[in-house]
Amino acid sequence: MPRIAEVRTPAEPSSPEQRARHLRILGAAARIGADRGLERVQMHEVAKEAGVAIATLYRYFPSKTHLFTAVLAEQIDRFSESIRRPEPAIRPEDAVADVLVQASRQLLRRPALAAAMLQSASTANPSVVADAARVEDTSRDIILRTLAVDEPTPMDVTLVRLLVQCWYGVLQSGLNGRLPIPRMEGDLRIACRLLLAGRSNA
């Protein structure tokens, strides 16, 4: 399990130059993580690949847990921006399943990176790693938007949280080779139909 260095608030980019540097770090981490997996990633190599000082890297990302949770958050943000409105003829829960299957396929194109991101996000404490909450919030918003639930009830939020947790578990089973990809996708579709049947706008 990657170690979280010290409990402190990482720096946030506040200028276009800092944002560009931040994105270079995330891109470098994604490339190295896709090639080596989490355990073999060295922070100094990420800094070198991104063209930043090691102190700059640690200022933004105090640990690999911070770093790869942020990589996942950035990827989910980009995925969220790419989602199209579902066709009216598609049942909302099936539209959510389509979205999760599409996201899963994108993640599984680089399995070592997917494993690094999921391991980091699943062990990250949101009070220490802010991007862990960002991952959860964006995932929830994607599902609620696809369901066309504009004012979610507490039960809606609970059902979506359970679905996201189920999605991570099914993804992990696919990455570990416990589930073949077609069965993984089938399980996701069943989970969407069962868990989302009780939503407020069903």
Short mmCIF file of the C-alpha atoms (twelve columns), coordinates in Angstrom:
data_MODEL
# 
_entry.id   MODEL 
# 
loop_
_atom_site.group_PDB 
_atom_site.id 
_atom_site.type_symbol 
_atom_site.label_atom_id 
_atom_site.label_alt_id 
_atom_site.label_comp_id 
_atom_site.label_asym_id 
_atom_site.label_seq_id 
_atom_site.Cartn_x 
_atom_site.Cartn_y 
_atom_site.Cartn_z 
_atom_site.pdbx_PDB_model_num 
ATOM 1   C CA . MET A 1   0.000   0.000   0.000   1 
ATOM 2   C CA . PRO A 2   1.472   3.401   -0.927  1 
ATOM 3   C CA . ARG A 3   2.381   5.540   2.058   1 
ATOM 4   C CA . ILE A 4   0.871   8.969   2.577   1 
ATOM 5   C CA . ALA A 5   3.834   11.083  3.541   1 
ATOM 6   C CA . GLU A 6   2.660   13.762  5.938   1 
ATOM 7   C CA . VAL A 7   -0.748  15.176  6.701   1 
ATOM 8   C CA . ARG A 8   -0.663  18.592  5.090   1 
ATOM 9   C CA . THR A 9   -2.650  20.455  2.494   1 
ATOM 10  C CA . PRO A 10  -1.124  20.122  -0.990  1 
ATOM 11  C CA . ALA A 11  -0.708  23.282  -3.049  1 
ATOM 12  C CA . GLU A 12  -3.332  24.092  -5.681  1 
ATOM 13  C CA . PRO A 13  -2.376  25.619  -9.041  1 
ATOM 14  C CA . SER A 14  -3.507  29.236  -9.137  1 
ATOM 15  C CA . SER A 15  -2.176  30.499  -12.482 1 
ATOM 16  C CA . PRO A 16  -2.201  29.211  -16.079 1 
ATOM 17  C CA . GLU A 17  1.492   28.353  -15.790 1 
ATOM 18  C CA . GLN A 18  0.964   26.424  -12.577 1 
ATOM 19  C CA . ARG A 19  -2.033  24.640  -14.065 1 
ATOM 20  C CA . ALA A 20  0.037   23.637  -17.092 1 
ATOM 21  C CA . ARG A 21  2.771   22.341  -14.777 1 
ATOM 22  C CA . HIS A 22  0.153   20.466  -12.747 1 
ATOM 23  C CA . LEU A 23  -1.210  18.801  -15.894 1 
ATOM 24  C CA . ARG A 24  2.309   17.861  -17.047 1 
ATOM 25  C CA . ILE A 25  2.839   16.079  -13.747 1 
ATOM 26  C CA . LEU A 26  -0.443  14.192  -14.093 1 
ATOM 27  C CA . GLY A 27  0.403   13.236  -17.672 1 
ATOM 28  C CA . ALA A 28  3.849   12.011  -16.685 1 
ATOM 29  C CA . ALA A 29  2.410   9.978   -13.806 1 
ATOM 30  C CA . ALA A 30  -0.168  8.413   -16.146 1 
ATOM 31  C CA . ARG A 31  2.471   7.409   -18.696 1 
ATOM 32  C CA . ILE A 32  4.832   5.915   -16.108 1 
ATOM 33  C CA . GLY A 33  1.993   4.288   -14.161 1 
ATOM 34  C CA . ALA A 34  0.645   2.677   -17.331 1 
ATOM 35  C CA . ASP A 35  4.060   1.176   -17.997 1 
ATOM 36  C CA . ARG A 36  5.109   0.105   -14.491 1 
ATOM 37  C CA . GLY A 37  2.183   -0.004  -12.084 1 
ATOM 38  C CA . LEU A 38  1.919   1.802   -8.773  1 
ATOM 39  C CA . GLU A 39  4.585   0.019   -6.742  1 
ATOM 40  C CA . ARG A 40  7.356   0.613   -9.285  1 
ATOM 41  C CA . VAL A 41  6.621   4.284   -9.903  1 
ATOM 42  C CA . GLN A 42  9.344   6.535   -8.495  1 
ATOM 43  C CA . MET A 43  8.404   10.125  -7.688  1 
ATOM 44  C CA . HIS A 44  11.759  11.479  -8.910  1 
ATOM 45  C CA . GLU A 45  11.121  9.844   -12.299 1 
ATOM 46  C CA . VAL A 46  7.703   11.495  -12.513 1 
ATOM 47  C CA . ALA A 47  9.301   14.862  -11.751 1 
ATOM 48  C CA . LYS A 48  11.969  14.311  -14.410 1 
ATOM 49  C CA . GLU A 49  9.403   13.204  -17.016 1 
ATOM 50  C CA . ALA A 50  7.240   16.251  -16.251 1 
ATOM 51  C CA . GLY A 51  10.204  18.637  -16.316 1 
ATOM 52  C CA . VAL A 52  9.682   19.926  -12.781 1 
ATOM 53  C CA . ALA A 53  11.760  19.971  -9.621  1 
ATOM 54  C CA . ILE A 54  11.092  17.169  -7.148  1 
ATOM 55  C CA . ALA A 55  10.146  19.790  -4.552  1 
ATOM 56  C CA . THR A 56  7.480   21.106  -6.929  1 
ATOM 57  C CA . LEU A 57  6.061   17.616  -7.379  1 
ATOM 58  C CA . TYR A 58  5.849   17.047  -3.628  1 
ATOM 59  C CA . ARG A 59  4.316   20.471  -3.084  1 
ATOM 60  C CA . TYR A 60  1.340   19.440  -5.232  1 
ATOM 61  C CA . PHE A 61  1.377   15.708  -4.422  1 
ATOM 62  C CA . PRO A 62  2.879   14.686  -1.073  1 
ATOM 63  C CA . SER A 63  2.585   10.969  -1.922  1 
ATOM 64  C CA . LYS A 64  1.804   8.536   -4.707  1 
ATOM 65  C CA . THR A 65  -1.667  8.184   -3.195  1 
ATOM 66  C CA . HIS A 66  -2.250  11.915  -3.749  1 
ATOM 67  C CA . LEU A 67  -0.751  11.719  -7.223  1 
ATOM 68  C CA . PHE A 68  -2.678  8.786   -8.659  1 
ATOM 69  C CA . THR A 69  -5.957  9.795   -7.024  1 
ATOM 70  C CA . ALA A 70  -5.504  13.124  -8.809  1 
ATOM 71  C CA . VAL A 71  -4.819  11.301  -12.095 1 
ATOM 72  C CA . LEU A 72  -8.117  9.440   -11.674 1 
ATOM 73  C CA . ALA A 73  -9.967  12.644  -10.777 1 
ATOM 74  C CA . GLU A 74  -8.627  14.370  -13.881 1 
ATOM 75  C CA . GLN A 75  -9.615  11.452  -16.106 1 
ATOM 76  C CA . ILE A 76  -13.122 11.287  -14.661 1 
ATOM 77  C CA . ASP A 77  -13.494 15.049  -15.170 1 
ATOM 78  C CA . ARG A 78  -12.551 14.686  -18.837 1 
ATOM 79  C CA . PHE A 79  -14.848 11.702  -19.243 1 
ATOM 80  C CA . SER A 80  -17.706 13.681  -17.685 1 
ATOM 81  C CA . GLU A 81  -17.255 16.442  -20.262 1 
ATOM 82  C CA . SER A 82  -17.435 13.932  -23.114 1 
ATOM 83  C CA . ILE A 83  -20.734 12.267  -22.144 1 
ATOM 84  C CA . ARG A 84  -23.618 12.869  -24.513 1 
ATOM 85  C CA . ARG A 85  -27.247 13.098  -23.495 1 
ATOM 86  C CA . PRO A 86  -28.808 9.606   -23.686 1 
ATOM 87  C CA . GLU A 87  -31.374 8.806   -26.354 1 
ATOM 88  C CA . PRO A 88  -34.967 9.243   -25.109 1 
ATOM 89  C CA . ALA A 89  -35.815 5.631   -25.951 1 
ATOM 90  C CA . ILE A 90  -33.151 4.263   -23.611 1 
ATOM 91  C CA . ARG A 91  -34.226 3.552   -20.052 1 
ATOM 92  C CA . PRO A 92  -32.268 5.802   -17.655 1 
ATOM 93  C CA . GLU A 93  -30.769 2.889   -15.715 1 
ATOM 94  C CA . ASP A 94  -29.580 1.349   -18.991 1 
ATOM 95  C CA . ALA A 95  -28.117 4.704   -20.019 1 
ATOM 96  C CA . VAL A 96  -26.147 4.742   -16.753 1 
ATOM 97  C CA . ALA A 97  -24.950 1.208   -17.489 1 
ATOM 98  C CA . ASP A 98  -23.797 2.347   -20.935 1 
ATOM 99  C CA . VAL A 99  -21.840 5.197   -19.331 1 
ATOM 100 C CA . LEU A 100 -20.171 2.936   -16.756 1 
ATOM 101 C CA . VAL A 101 -19.312 0.334   -19.388 1 
ATOM 102 C CA . GLN A 102 -17.788 3.038   -21.583 1 
ATOM 103 C CA . ALA A 103 -15.773 4.418   -18.661 1 
ATOM 104 C CA . SER A 104 -14.630 0.910   -17.742 1 
ATOM 105 C CA . ARG A 105 -13.436 0.211   -21.269 1 
ATOM 106 C CA . GLN A 106 -11.419 3.419   -21.270 1 
ATOM 107 C CA . LEU A 107 -9.819  2.567   -17.923 1 
ATOM 108 C CA . LEU A 108 -9.031  -1.020  -18.910 1 
ATOM 109 C CA . ARG A 109 -7.122  0.071   -21.999 1 
ATOM 110 C CA . ARG A 110 -4.244  0.734   -19.573 1 
ATOM 111 C CA . PRO A 111 -4.748  -1.880  -16.856 1 
ATOM 112 C CA . ALA A 112 -1.617  -1.100  -14.823 1 
ATOM 113 C CA . LEU A 113 -2.623  2.551   -14.625 1 
ATOM 114 C CA . ALA A 114 -6.233  1.652   -13.809 1 
ATOM 115 C CA . ALA A 115 -5.036  -0.545  -10.944 1 
ATOM 116 C CA . ALA A 116 -2.775  2.251   -9.661  1 
ATOM 117 C CA . MET A 117 -5.596  4.783   -9.726  1 
ATOM 118 C CA . LEU A 118 -8.167  2.485   -8.111  1 
ATOM 119 C CA . GLN A 119 -5.779  1.369   -5.381  1 
ATOM 120 C CA . SER A 120 -4.873  4.967   -4.596  1 
ATOM 121 C CA . ALA A 121 -8.441  6.241   -4.602  1 
ATOM 122 C CA . SER A 122 -9.714  3.352   -2.494  1 
ATOM 123 C CA . THR A 123 -7.105  3.903   0.227   1 
ATOM 124 C CA . ALA A 124 -7.211  7.704   0.190   1 
ATOM 125 C CA . ASN A 125 -8.776  9.486   3.151   1 
ATOM 126 C CA . PRO A 126 -10.817 12.400  1.738   1 
ATOM 127 C CA . SER A 127 -9.815  14.562  4.704   1 
ATOM 128 C CA . VAL A 128 -6.183  14.188  3.619   1 
ATOM 129 C CA . VAL A 129 -6.483  13.607  -0.145  1 
ATOM 130 C CA . ALA A 130 -8.964  16.146  -1.488  1 
ATOM 131 C CA . ASP A 131 -9.135  14.542  -4.921  1 
ATOM 132 C CA . ALA A 132 -10.710 11.432  -3.367  1 
ATOM 133 C CA . ALA A 133 -13.832 13.476  -2.653  1 
ATOM 134 C CA . ARG A 134 -13.623 14.968  -6.140  1 
ATOM 135 C CA . VAL A 135 -13.652 11.472  -7.656  1 
ATOM 136 C CA . GLU A 136 -16.734 10.553  -5.616  1 
ATOM 137 C CA . ASP A 137 -18.540 13.814  -6.346  1 
ATOM 138 C CA . THR A 138 -17.927 13.713  -10.098 1 
ATOM 139 C CA . SER A 139 -18.914 10.038  -10.346 1 
ATOM 140 C CA . ARG A 140 -22.140 10.767  -8.465  1 
ATOM 141 C CA . ASP A 141 -22.899 13.796  -10.638 1 
ATOM 142 C CA . ILE A 142 -22.358 11.809  -13.843 1 
ATOM 143 C CA . ILE A 143 -24.862 9.170   -12.753 1 
ATOM 144 C CA . LEU A 144 -27.473 11.628  -11.474 1 
ATOM 145 C CA . ARG A 145 -27.190 13.688  -14.653 1 
ATOM 146 C CA . THR A 146 -27.601 10.596  -16.809 1 
ATOM 147 C CA . LEU A 147 -30.665 9.630   -14.756 1 
ATOM 148 C CA . ALA A 148 -32.059 13.178  -15.145 1 
ATOM 149 C CA . VAL A 149 -32.405 13.455  -11.355 1 
ATOM 150 C CA . ASP A 150 -32.172 17.200  -10.774 1 
ATOM 151 C CA . GLU A 151 -33.027 17.229  -7.067  1 
ATOM 152 C CA . PRO A 152 -31.712 13.988  -5.577  1 
ATOM 153 C CA . THR A 153 -33.226 12.665  -2.383  1 
ATOM 154 C CA . PRO A 154 -31.056 11.141  0.368   1 
ATOM 155 C CA . MET A 155 -32.068 7.722   -0.984  1 
ATOM 156 C CA . ASP A 156 -30.958 8.708   -4.500  1 
ATOM 157 C CA . VAL A 157 -27.558 9.698   -3.141  1 
ATOM 158 C CA . THR A 158 -27.284 6.433   -1.206  1 
ATOM 159 C CA . LEU A 159 -28.218 4.309   -4.222  1 
ATOM 160 C CA . VAL A 160 -25.710 6.096   -6.423  1 
ATOM 161 C CA . ARG A 161 -22.985 5.731   -3.789  1 
ATOM 162 C CA . LEU A 162 -23.660 1.991   -3.602  1 
ATOM 163 C CA . LEU A 163 -23.555 1.758   -7.391  1 
ATOM 164 C CA . VAL A 164 -20.202 3.541   -7.558  1 
ATOM 165 C CA . GLN A 165 -18.789 1.215   -4.897  1 
ATOM 166 C CA . CYS A 166 -20.121 -1.761  -6.843  1 
ATOM 167 C CA . TRP A 167 -18.549 -0.386  -10.027 1 
ATOM 168 C CA . TYR A 168 -15.129 -0.121  -8.375  1 
ATOM 169 C CA . GLY A 169 -15.432 -3.680  -7.088  1 
ATOM 170 C CA . VAL A 170 -16.440 -5.067  -10.473 1 
ATOM 171 C CA . LEU A 171 -13.611 -3.137  -12.127 1 
ATOM 172 C CA . GLN A 172 -11.145 -4.568  -9.629  1 
ATOM 173 C CA . SER A 173 -12.392 -8.085  -10.386 1 
ATOM 174 C CA . GLY A 174 -11.841 -7.426  -14.089 1 
ATOM 175 C CA . LEU A 175 -8.338  -6.110  -13.453 1 
ATOM 176 C CA . ASN A 176 -7.485  -9.105  -11.294 1 
ATOM 177 C CA . GLY A 177 -8.680  -11.516 -13.968 1 
ATOM 178 C CA . ARG A 178 -11.472 -12.866 -11.773 1 
ATOM 179 C CA . LEU A 179 -14.100 -11.711 -14.237 1 
ATOM 180 C CA . PRO A 180 -13.798 -11.785 -18.030 1 
ATOM 181 C CA . ILE A 181 -14.656 -8.435  -19.565 1 
ATOM 182 C CA . PRO A 182 -18.059 -9.483  -21.031 1 
ATOM 183 C CA . ARG A 183 -19.178 -10.800 -17.647 1 
ATOM 184 C CA . MET A 184 -17.869 -7.704  -15.909 1 
ATOM 185 C CA . GLU A 185 -19.954 -5.527  -18.215 1 
ATOM 186 C CA . GLY A 186 -22.981 -7.781  -17.733 1 
ATOM 187 C CA . ASP A 187 -22.647 -7.511  -13.956 1 
ATOM 188 C CA . LEU A 188 -22.519 -3.732  -14.230 1 
ATOM 189 C CA . ARG A 189 -25.738 -3.673  -16.222 1 
ATOM 190 C CA . ILE A 190 -27.497 -5.891  -13.670 1 
ATOM 191 C CA . ALA A 191 -26.242 -3.701  -10.816 1 
ATOM 192 C CA . CYS A 192 -27.604 -0.572  -12.506 1 
ATOM 193 C CA . ARG A 193 -31.048 -2.101  -13.019 1 
ATOM 194 C CA . LEU A 194 -31.279 -3.415  -9.459  1 
ATOM 195 C CA . LEU A 195 -29.843 -0.474  -7.560  1 
ATOM 196 C CA . LEU A 196 -31.440 2.298   -9.587  1 
ATOM 197 C CA . ALA A 197 -34.937 0.811   -9.594  1 
ATOM 198 C CA . GLY A 198 -35.653 2.593   -6.322  1 
ATOM 199 C CA . ARG A 199 -34.637 6.075   -7.438  1 
ATOM 200 C CA . SER A 200 -37.010 8.975   -6.891  1 
ATOM 201 C CA . ASN A 201 -37.886 9.536   -10.579 1 
ATOM 202 C CA . ALA A 202 -38.292 5.863   -11.534 1 
# 
